[in-house]
XYZ file of C-alpha atoms in Angstrom:
556
model
C -1.967 -6.067 -33.472
C -5.476 -7.324 -32.847
C -7.665 -5.240 -30.523
C -8.615 -6.685 -27.150
C -10.474 -5.717 -24.006
C -8.221 -3.095 -22.460
C -8.451 -0.093 -20.116
C -9.632 3.143 -21.717
C -9.218 6.784 -20.667
C -12.000 6.387 -18.058
C -10.177 3.446 -16.464
C -6.910 5.355 -16.359
C -8.653 8.367 -14.844
C -9.857 6.106 -12.031
C -6.261 4.916 -11.539
C -5.047 8.517 -11.315
C -7.757 9.185 -8.718
C -6.628 6.107 -6.773
C -3.004 7.277 -6.950
C -3.878 10.698 -5.537
C -5.972 9.133 -2.788
C -3.177 6.727 -1.861
C -0.659 9.563 -1.771
C -2.547 11.301 1.046
C -4.064 8.221 2.713
C -1.243 7.673 5.185
C -1.819 10.530 7.638
C -0.777 8.235 10.496
C 2.659 7.879 8.846
C 3.694 11.330 10.102
C 2.967 10.407 13.751
C 6.683 9.814 14.588
C 7.473 13.418 13.634
C 5.289 14.975 16.335
C 4.948 12.079 18.808
C 7.643 13.345 21.197
C 6.092 16.818 21.275
C 2.639 15.334 21.836
C 4.005 13.256 24.732
C 5.362 16.390 26.411
C 2.271 18.462 25.689
C -0.234 15.981 27.133
C 2.154 14.678 29.833
C 1.782 11.009 28.898
C 4.198 8.101 29.285
C 5.902 6.128 26.532
C 3.472 3.239 27.033
C 0.505 5.602 26.662
C 2.117 7.093 23.545
C 2.479 3.596 22.131
C -1.228 3.001 22.717
C -1.962 6.109 20.630
C 0.106 4.614 17.779
C -1.859 1.418 18.270
C -5.143 3.362 18.221
C -4.661 4.292 14.570
C -4.122 0.623 13.733
C -7.018 -0.436 15.982
C -9.387 1.212 13.517
C -8.495 -1.579 11.098
C -10.251 -4.079 13.363
C -13.478 -2.677 11.935
C -12.114 -2.142 8.441
C -14.270 -4.981 7.115
C -17.253 -2.623 7.422
C -15.821 -0.747 4.444
C -15.776 -3.972 2.432
C -19.442 -4.593 3.212
C -20.306 -0.968 2.415
C -18.530 -1.225 -0.954
C -20.913 -4.033 -1.924
C -23.940 -1.764 -1.518
C -22.776 1.859 -1.912
C -21.130 3.799 -4.766
C -17.353 3.811 -4.364
C -17.188 7.619 -4.303
C -19.502 7.619 -1.285
C -17.354 5.003 0.479
C -14.336 7.270 -0.070
C -16.212 10.252 1.385
C -17.083 8.242 4.505
C -13.386 7.456 5.021
C -12.330 11.075 4.506
C -15.066 12.232 6.920
C -13.787 9.897 9.638
C -10.320 11.425 9.233
C -11.715 14.964 9.227
C -13.502 14.370 12.540
C -10.778 12.251 14.141
C -7.869 14.600 13.510
C -9.919 17.819 13.289
C -11.295 17.576 16.831
C -7.800 16.871 18.147
C -6.501 19.964 16.347
C -9.267 22.219 17.724
C -9.027 21.099 21.358
C -5.394 19.958 21.668
C -4.469 22.744 24.106
C -7.617 22.290 26.166
C -7.370 20.210 29.364
C -10.851 18.881 28.586
C -9.347 16.768 25.772
C -8.490 13.686 27.803
C -6.231 10.817 26.854
C -9.145 8.500 26.119
C -10.566 11.151 23.789
C -7.296 11.109 21.860
C -7.433 7.310 21.666
C -10.990 7.149 20.311
C -10.496 9.987 17.831
C -7.281 8.430 16.506
C -9.050 5.067 16.133
C -11.834 6.732 14.148
C -9.316 8.354 11.813
C -7.485 5.033 11.441
C -10.699 3.324 10.396
C -11.209 5.984 7.734
C -7.923 4.895 6.106
C -9.439 1.432 5.522
C -12.429 2.892 3.662
C -10.261 4.819 1.208
C -7.906 1.864 0.730
C -10.845 -0.414 -0.075
C -12.042 1.997 -2.777
C -8.590 2.181 -4.386
C -8.066 -1.597 -4.366
C -11.486 -2.366 -5.831
C -11.106 0.236 -8.580
C -7.785 -1.266 -9.688
C -9.037 -4.858 -9.537
C -12.340 -4.233 -11.356
C -11.148 -1.675 -13.900
C -7.950 -3.307 -15.127
C -8.799 -6.980 -15.651
C -5.648 -8.974 -16.439
C -3.475 -5.932 -15.578
C -5.013 -5.509 -12.117
C -1.862 -6.632 -10.289
C 0.212 -3.964 -12.015
C -2.451 -1.314 -11.365
C -2.749 -2.250 -7.679
C 1.026 -2.125 -7.183
C 1.268 1.224 -8.960
C -1.507 2.803 -6.884
C -0.378 1.403 -3.533
C 3.218 2.472 -4.172
C 2.109 6.079 -3.734
C 0.916 5.331 -0.210
C 4.601 5.147 0.660
C 4.898 8.851 -0.187
C 2.329 9.967 2.387
C 4.796 10.770 5.149
C 7.036 12.611 2.675
C 4.120 14.669 1.333
C 2.878 15.643 4.799
C 6.352 16.577 6.082
C 6.973 18.661 2.945
C 3.616 20.436 3.290
C 4.265 21.186 6.957
C 7.654 22.688 6.128
C 6.595 24.657 3.040
C 3.259 26.250 4.008
C 4.114 29.564 5.733
C 1.340 29.538 8.312
C 2.129 25.997 9.438
C 5.878 26.518 9.677
C 5.318 28.999 12.517
C 3.026 26.806 14.623
C 3.720 23.734 16.728
C 4.500 20.527 14.822
C 1.667 18.651 16.522
C -1.047 21.120 15.520
C 0.384 21.535 12.026
C 0.291 17.801 11.292
C -3.126 17.299 12.887
C -4.559 20.042 10.680
C -3.015 18.567 7.535
C -4.156 15.061 8.452
C -7.724 16.292 8.848
C -8.093 18.559 5.821
C -5.916 17.151 3.007
C -7.696 13.766 2.545
C -11.099 15.446 2.350
C -9.920 18.019 -0.204
C -8.373 15.356 -2.440
C -11.479 13.135 -2.157
C -13.653 16.026 -3.340
C -11.375 16.522 -6.363
C -11.219 12.858 -7.442
C -14.784 11.770 -6.538
C -16.104 11.919 -10.168
C -13.430 9.413 -11.281
C -14.169 6.837 -8.560
C -16.381 4.486 -10.565
C -16.168 1.049 -12.147
C -16.182 1.139 -15.946
C -16.694 -1.770 -18.335
C -13.578 -2.717 -20.301
C -13.698 -1.655 -23.938
C -12.070 -2.928 -27.123
C -8.878 -0.983 -27.736
C -5.434 -1.748 -29.092
C -3.274 -3.554 -26.557
C -0.311 -1.436 -27.622
C -1.953 1.687 -26.182
C -2.260 -0.018 -22.793
C 1.413 -1.041 -22.847
C 2.464 2.487 -23.750
C 0.333 3.965 -20.965
C 1.894 1.664 -18.375
C 5.411 2.460 -19.577
C 4.722 6.209 -19.357
C 3.266 5.697 -15.886
C 6.393 3.822 -14.799
C 8.595 6.701 -15.984
C 6.476 9.267 -14.120
C 6.448 7.120 -10.977
C 10.224 6.626 -11.016
C 10.758 10.363 -11.444
C 8.397 11.054 -8.522
C 10.226 8.581 -6.301
C 13.620 10.006 -7.279
C 12.384 13.496 -6.419
C 11.220 12.267 -3.003
C 14.538 10.538 -2.252
C 16.615 13.532 -3.368
C 14.450 15.791 -1.200
C 14.858 13.478 1.804
C 18.636 13.280 1.475
C 19.010 16.942 0.505
C 17.094 18.085 3.590
C 20.154 17.261 5.691
C 22.253 19.847 3.851
C 21.852 23.540 3.130
C 22.808 23.248 -0.558
C 19.606 21.532 -1.735
C 16.262 22.948 -2.816
C 14.177 24.799 -0.275
C 11.164 23.018 1.229
C 8.767 25.077 -0.866
C 10.651 24.466 -4.130
C 10.815 20.766 -3.415
C 7.091 20.624 -2.621
C 6.279 22.392 -5.905
C 8.391 19.968 -7.928
C 6.837 17.000 -6.118
C 3.341 18.413 -6.702
C 3.986 18.814 -10.442
C 5.133 15.190 -10.690
C 2.091 13.990 -8.737
C -0.184 15.883 -11.142
C 1.555 14.568 -14.279
C -0.253 11.149 -14.440
C -3.468 12.951 -15.438
C -1.855 13.488 -18.860
C -2.261 9.746 -19.573
C -6.092 9.613 -19.521
C -6.153 13.011 -21.227
C -3.986 11.712 -24.058
C -6.038 8.520 -24.353
C -9.238 10.565 -24.443
C -7.928 12.658 -27.335
C -6.874 9.484 -29.133
C -10.304 7.888 -28.612
C -12.044 11.001 -29.932
C -9.853 11.063 -33.059
C -10.501 7.346 -33.569
C -14.273 7.877 -33.389
C -14.050 10.690 -35.936
C -12.024 8.473 -38.249
C -14.467 5.564 -37.841
C -17.424 7.857 -38.589
C -15.783 9.115 -41.783
C -14.924 5.566 -42.811
C -18.510 4.383 -42.320
C -19.784 7.327 -44.314
C -17.430 6.481 -47.199
C -18.560 2.833 -47.186
C -22.210 3.928 -47.157
C -21.648 6.351 -50.039
C -20.006 3.594 -52.099
C -22.975 1.313 -51.447
C -20.681 -1.479 -50.347
C -22.155 -2.109 -46.950
C -24.093 -5.151 -48.224
C -20.951 -6.694 -49.686
C -19.064 -6.880 -46.396
C -18.461 -10.467 -45.324
C -17.953 -11.247 -41.625
C -15.364 -13.922 -40.920
C -15.311 -15.610 -37.537
C -11.776 -16.165 -36.250
C -11.538 -18.712 -33.444
C -10.058 -17.480 -30.203
C -6.519 -18.772 -29.811
C -6.912 -18.814 -26.046
C -9.767 -21.313 -26.378
C -7.609 -23.851 -28.211
C -6.473 -27.179 -26.908
C -3.686 -27.612 -24.411
C -0.318 -27.402 -26.117
C 2.515 -29.754 -25.419
C 4.682 -28.390 -22.636
C 1.891 -26.446 -20.941
C 1.593 -27.023 -17.210
C -1.682 -28.870 -16.456
C -1.915 -27.375 -12.974
C -1.799 -23.886 -14.444
C -4.710 -24.679 -16.769
C -6.976 -25.968 -14.039
C -10.193 -24.263 -13.034
C -9.566 -21.111 -10.919
C -9.331 -21.646 -7.195
C -12.579 -21.769 -5.257
C -13.678 -18.450 -3.789
C -13.232 -18.300 -0.009
C -15.035 -15.944 2.354
C -16.917 -15.535 5.620
C -16.472 -18.209 8.292
C -14.805 -20.466 5.737
C -11.905 -17.996 5.610
C -11.284 -18.275 9.370
C -11.314 -22.078 9.155
C -8.559 -22.106 6.543
C -5.005 -22.983 7.628
C -3.717 -20.853 4.743
C -5.452 -17.836 6.249
C -3.705 -18.218 9.618
C -0.304 -18.816 8.019
C -0.889 -15.693 5.948
C -2.195 -13.729 8.939
C 0.836 -14.412 11.161
C 3.480 -14.194 8.427
C 2.078 -10.743 7.548
C 2.020 -9.753 11.228
C 5.648 -10.843 11.742
C 6.856 -8.865 8.712
C 4.782 -6.031 7.225
C 3.099 -5.162 10.523
C 6.423 -5.369 12.360
C 7.878 -2.906 9.864
C 4.980 -0.510 10.467
C 5.573 -0.739 14.232
C 9.241 0.109 13.660
C 8.262 3.123 11.557
C 5.788 4.238 14.252
C 8.654 4.197 16.767
C 11.111 6.099 14.568
C 10.544 9.296 16.524
C 11.562 7.735 19.836
C 14.407 5.765 18.237
C 15.819 8.965 16.711
C 15.421 10.800 20.016
C 17.213 8.040 21.935
C 20.175 8.391 19.550
C 20.090 12.207 19.801
C 19.206 12.819 16.146
C 18.061 16.412 15.711
C 15.872 15.967 12.584
C 13.361 13.171 13.053
C 11.487 14.309 9.948
C 14.529 13.449 7.811
C 14.489 9.841 9.029
C 10.726 9.616 8.492
C 11.051 11.085 4.982
C 13.796 8.562 4.184
C 11.645 5.619 5.250
C 8.712 7.041 3.295
C 10.722 7.508 0.093
C 12.251 4.033 0.156
C 8.871 2.582 1.119
C 7.561 4.127 -2.073
C 10.125 2.268 -4.190
C 9.417 -0.922 -2.249
C 5.726 -0.656 -3.092
C 6.559 0.103 -6.724
C 8.870 -2.899 -7.208
C 6.041 -5.510 -7.518
C 4.402 -3.563 -10.360
C 7.617 -3.725 -12.430
C 7.975 -7.437 -11.796
C 4.309 -8.116 -12.610
C 4.410 -6.102 -15.811
C 7.493 -7.729 -17.295
C 6.717 -11.248 -16.077
C 3.213 -11.023 -17.615
C 4.747 -9.930 -20.943
C 6.742 -13.188 -21.019
C 3.765 -15.322 -19.974
C 4.906 -15.882 -16.390
C 3.446 -14.755 -13.091
C 5.335 -14.343 -9.844
C 3.814 -15.959 -6.772
C 2.753 -13.355 -4.219
C 3.426 -15.606 -1.225
C 6.850 -16.506 -2.640
C 7.618 -12.806 -3.132
C 6.603 -12.008 0.436
C 8.864 -14.742 1.838
C 11.856 -13.448 -0.153
C 11.287 -9.917 1.170
C 11.144 -10.940 4.816
C 14.711 -12.321 4.997
C 16.583 -9.005 4.368
C 14.127 -7.268 6.663
C 15.065 -9.627 9.525
C 18.759 -8.911 8.869
C 18.125 -5.153 8.973
C 16.701 -5.422 12.510
C 19.890 -7.094 13.698
C 21.989 -4.416 11.965
C 20.256 -1.863 14.205
C 22.182 -3.315 17.152
C 25.169 -1.332 15.854
C 25.033 2.142 17.479
C 26.322 3.901 14.343
C 23.917 6.350 12.745
C 24.965 4.982 9.335
C 23.422 1.603 10.176
C 20.330 3.358 11.491
C 19.795 5.091 8.136
C 20.696 1.942 6.179
C 18.368 -0.303 8.184
C 15.568 2.270 7.986
C 15.893 2.295 4.189
C 15.882 -1.533 4.000
C 12.945 -1.945 6.408
C 11.021 0.832 4.655
C 11.587 -0.804 1.258
C 10.645 -4.320 2.396
C 7.634 -3.148 4.412
C 6.343 -1.179 1.443
C 6.820 -4.116 -0.923
C 5.171 -6.611 1.433
C 2.099 -4.444 2.042
C 1.770 -3.889 -1.724
C 2.180 -7.579 -2.601
C -0.275 -8.573 0.145
C -3.185 -6.955 -1.714
C -2.734 -9.326 -4.668
C -1.790 -12.211 -2.353
C -5.268 -12.038 -0.823
C -6.872 -12.512 -4.245
C -4.350 -15.225 -5.146
C -5.159 -17.222 -2.015
C -8.866 -16.536 -1.514
C -10.252 -15.172 -4.802
C -11.679 -11.801 -5.822
C -15.389 -12.167 -5.090
C -15.097 -11.401 -1.349
C -11.900 -9.347 -1.567
C -13.300 -6.205 0.091
C -14.130 -8.114 3.282
C -11.323 -10.697 3.124
C -8.456 -8.234 2.904
C -9.791 -6.102 5.725
C -9.992 -9.248 7.871
C -6.382 -10.037 6.950
C -5.107 -6.561 7.853
C -6.716 -6.848 11.280
C -3.335 -8.420 12.122
C -1.923 -4.876 12.057
C -3.615 -3.663 15.278
C -2.890 -6.996 16.966
C 0.796 -6.806 16.050
C 0.951 -3.099 16.806
C -0.370 -3.726 20.321
C 1.930 -6.657 21.090
C 5.182 -5.470 19.509
C 4.619 -1.801 20.282
C 3.791 -2.420 23.941
C 6.895 -4.587 24.357
C 9.079 -1.830 22.847
C 7.454 0.864 25.013
C 7.850 -1.227 28.179
C 11.570 -1.812 27.557
C 12.056 1.857 26.663
C 10.389 3.033 29.852
C 12.332 0.525 31.929
C 15.574 1.808 30.392
C 14.612 5.396 31.153
C 13.915 4.539 34.806
C 17.218 2.631 35.103
C 19.078 5.655 33.753
C 17.910 7.655 36.753
C 15.000 9.517 35.173
C 12.700 8.348 37.921
C 9.545 9.024 35.962
C 10.637 6.807 33.113
C 9.982 9.660 30.685
C 13.044 9.565 28.391
C 15.674 6.972 27.542
C 18.902 8.046 25.857
C 21.388 5.709 24.211
C 21.532 2.825 21.709
C 20.761 0.341 24.490
C 17.177 1.651 24.781
C 16.026 -0.487 21.849
C 18.625 -3.276 21.719
C 16.434 -5.996 23.241
C 13.539 -4.789 21.113
C 15.540 -5.129 17.898
C 16.638 -8.656 18.825
C 13.018 -9.712 19.402
C 11.791 -8.014 16.236
C 14.542 -9.613 14.146
C 13.739 -13.066 15.553
C 10.001 -12.653 14.923
C 10.663 -11.529 11.364
C 12.740 -14.676 10.814
C 9.796 -16.753 12.098
C 7.538 -14.876 9.677
C 9.881 -15.849 6.816
C 9.507 -19.536 7.727
C 5.707 -19.279 7.996
C 5.405 -17.558 4.632
C 7.697 -20.137 3.012
C 5.393 -22.859 4.367
C 2.374 -20.988 2.996
C 4.021 -20.796 -0.422
C 4.730 -24.540 -0.365
C 1.069 -25.229 0.458
C -0.229 -22.907 -2.258
C 2.103 -24.152 -4.992
C -0.751 -25.584 -7.105
C -2.215 -22.138 -7.828
C 0.383 -19.589 -6.652
C 2.138 -17.756 -9.431
C -0.468 -18.581 -12.061
C -1.507 -16.085 -14.697
C -5.108 -15.961 -15.898
C -5.367 -17.133 -19.493
C -6.615 -13.727 -20.623
C -3.629 -11.991 -19.133
C -1.093 -14.400 -20.583
C -2.616 -14.473 -24.047
C -3.654 -18.097 -23.673
C -0.143 -19.391 -23.057
C 0.075 -19.822 -19.307
C 3.312 -21.057 -17.806
C 4.397 -21.916 -14.325
C 6.861 -19.600 -12.587
C 10.352 -20.784 -11.676
C 9.405 -20.764 -7.997
C 6.354 -22.864 -8.818
C 8.389 -25.490 -10.672
C 10.912 -25.619 -7.823
C 8.138 -26.052 -5.231
C 6.541 -28.842 -7.283
C 9.885 -30.647 -7.455
C 10.443 -30.333 -3.718
C 6.887 -31.383 -2.896
C 7.217 -34.677 -4.761
C 10.101 -35.671 -2.493
C 9.447 -34.164 0.911
C 5.965 -32.657 1.186
């Protein structure tokens, strides 16, 4: 096999660093576990609690600052800024939680600061995957972002397994973890957070590395799911044993760059010996260089799709982005699907309480574990479709994920706990997949040059959706509590507390499916196209692309 420009050990080390950062970069995902206790401790209403959930998302309104910073600062420094925001935001809450001087508006601002820090770390991880993996960037992005789905599981396992934290209040335990863990991990991975030029290596080594990474990732996800399900019974592993096994699996990916580094060192030794032998034989002057034309630069073959061989789409950014109809279709379809799923997950604590579930952490761990597999799914599809010369449209993938998610919201109308667990798993999976696919969808629609700013503008839909959908849910919850005779509207018990909310959320998710389908139809000329370098020069149109082209000739 001919050598090509492929990721080396340094590139894979940056991916491992991104994976570890993503694993701990969802400290807001554990909010449902301690939200009810926080509401009682600070004597706040459900609407005020919802605004705290929104505060974490509100930090994303200023997430584009991280994209601008990444253009001018080293990526390791950008990551440290994000971790520092989390350290201050959650750390101050931990230190002064019991003090009456910590007002509600203090909590709001500190949570917003910590939420903004998440954007900075995400930007670093996305840019490292995009810049360090070339034609394999989609697979790398999906792999790294899949680990973000494990954040809630990791934090709940740490809280249950560390002796000192197990004996303190849940709120203080999680605030301490949220503040300290991201900073510690950032310190460890900082040396690997750099962009490295692609080098000439055998493509087979890259394929092998990805396959090994898939195996490790699947084993990690299986461990998380088994731990989530096993936590409901007394026969499973203890919290500490499960945390150790999960930690070992999270550390295992570092073996890939280590193995590649050993291989590169052996290859250099072999090349040095070979050159010495040639020099000793005096045959260096007899070597004839033969230029082999690049197959990818050849003429268009019969059967190739002309649209797929067109010049790459024009880069879009700045004010031009906001003037694009595609941007607004993308913005609202994301808000009515991925953001809606995040709002549901933020409300899991209150939903579990309304149905009298004793272990909210089990439900949160379940959503986290299935969210992990949802985020991982796009990387499998990208890897195997690229091997066959096809690429799957990101907007088409998002539309296909929204339909089952809408159905899951309507299933929640059934008061059975079985449907609650089932719907949570489905929504967690689809939400994870959509948020993972959206990273590559931004580059597919608007290019890579302004990605750092563009994607943070796109995800500003999250605080907007969190405010609208979350406030509606909190208002109906509080109204139900007052109607039940609570007077203060503090607690609502029963499946009816969220019935109207689930109907609205299901309907909005269905609207999001239609919007994303329209976006896919509009982007059919470039959606689902593989770069020539990634496809080995033979670029083909995806099945969805051919179907959209056929439909467009008749009705569009």
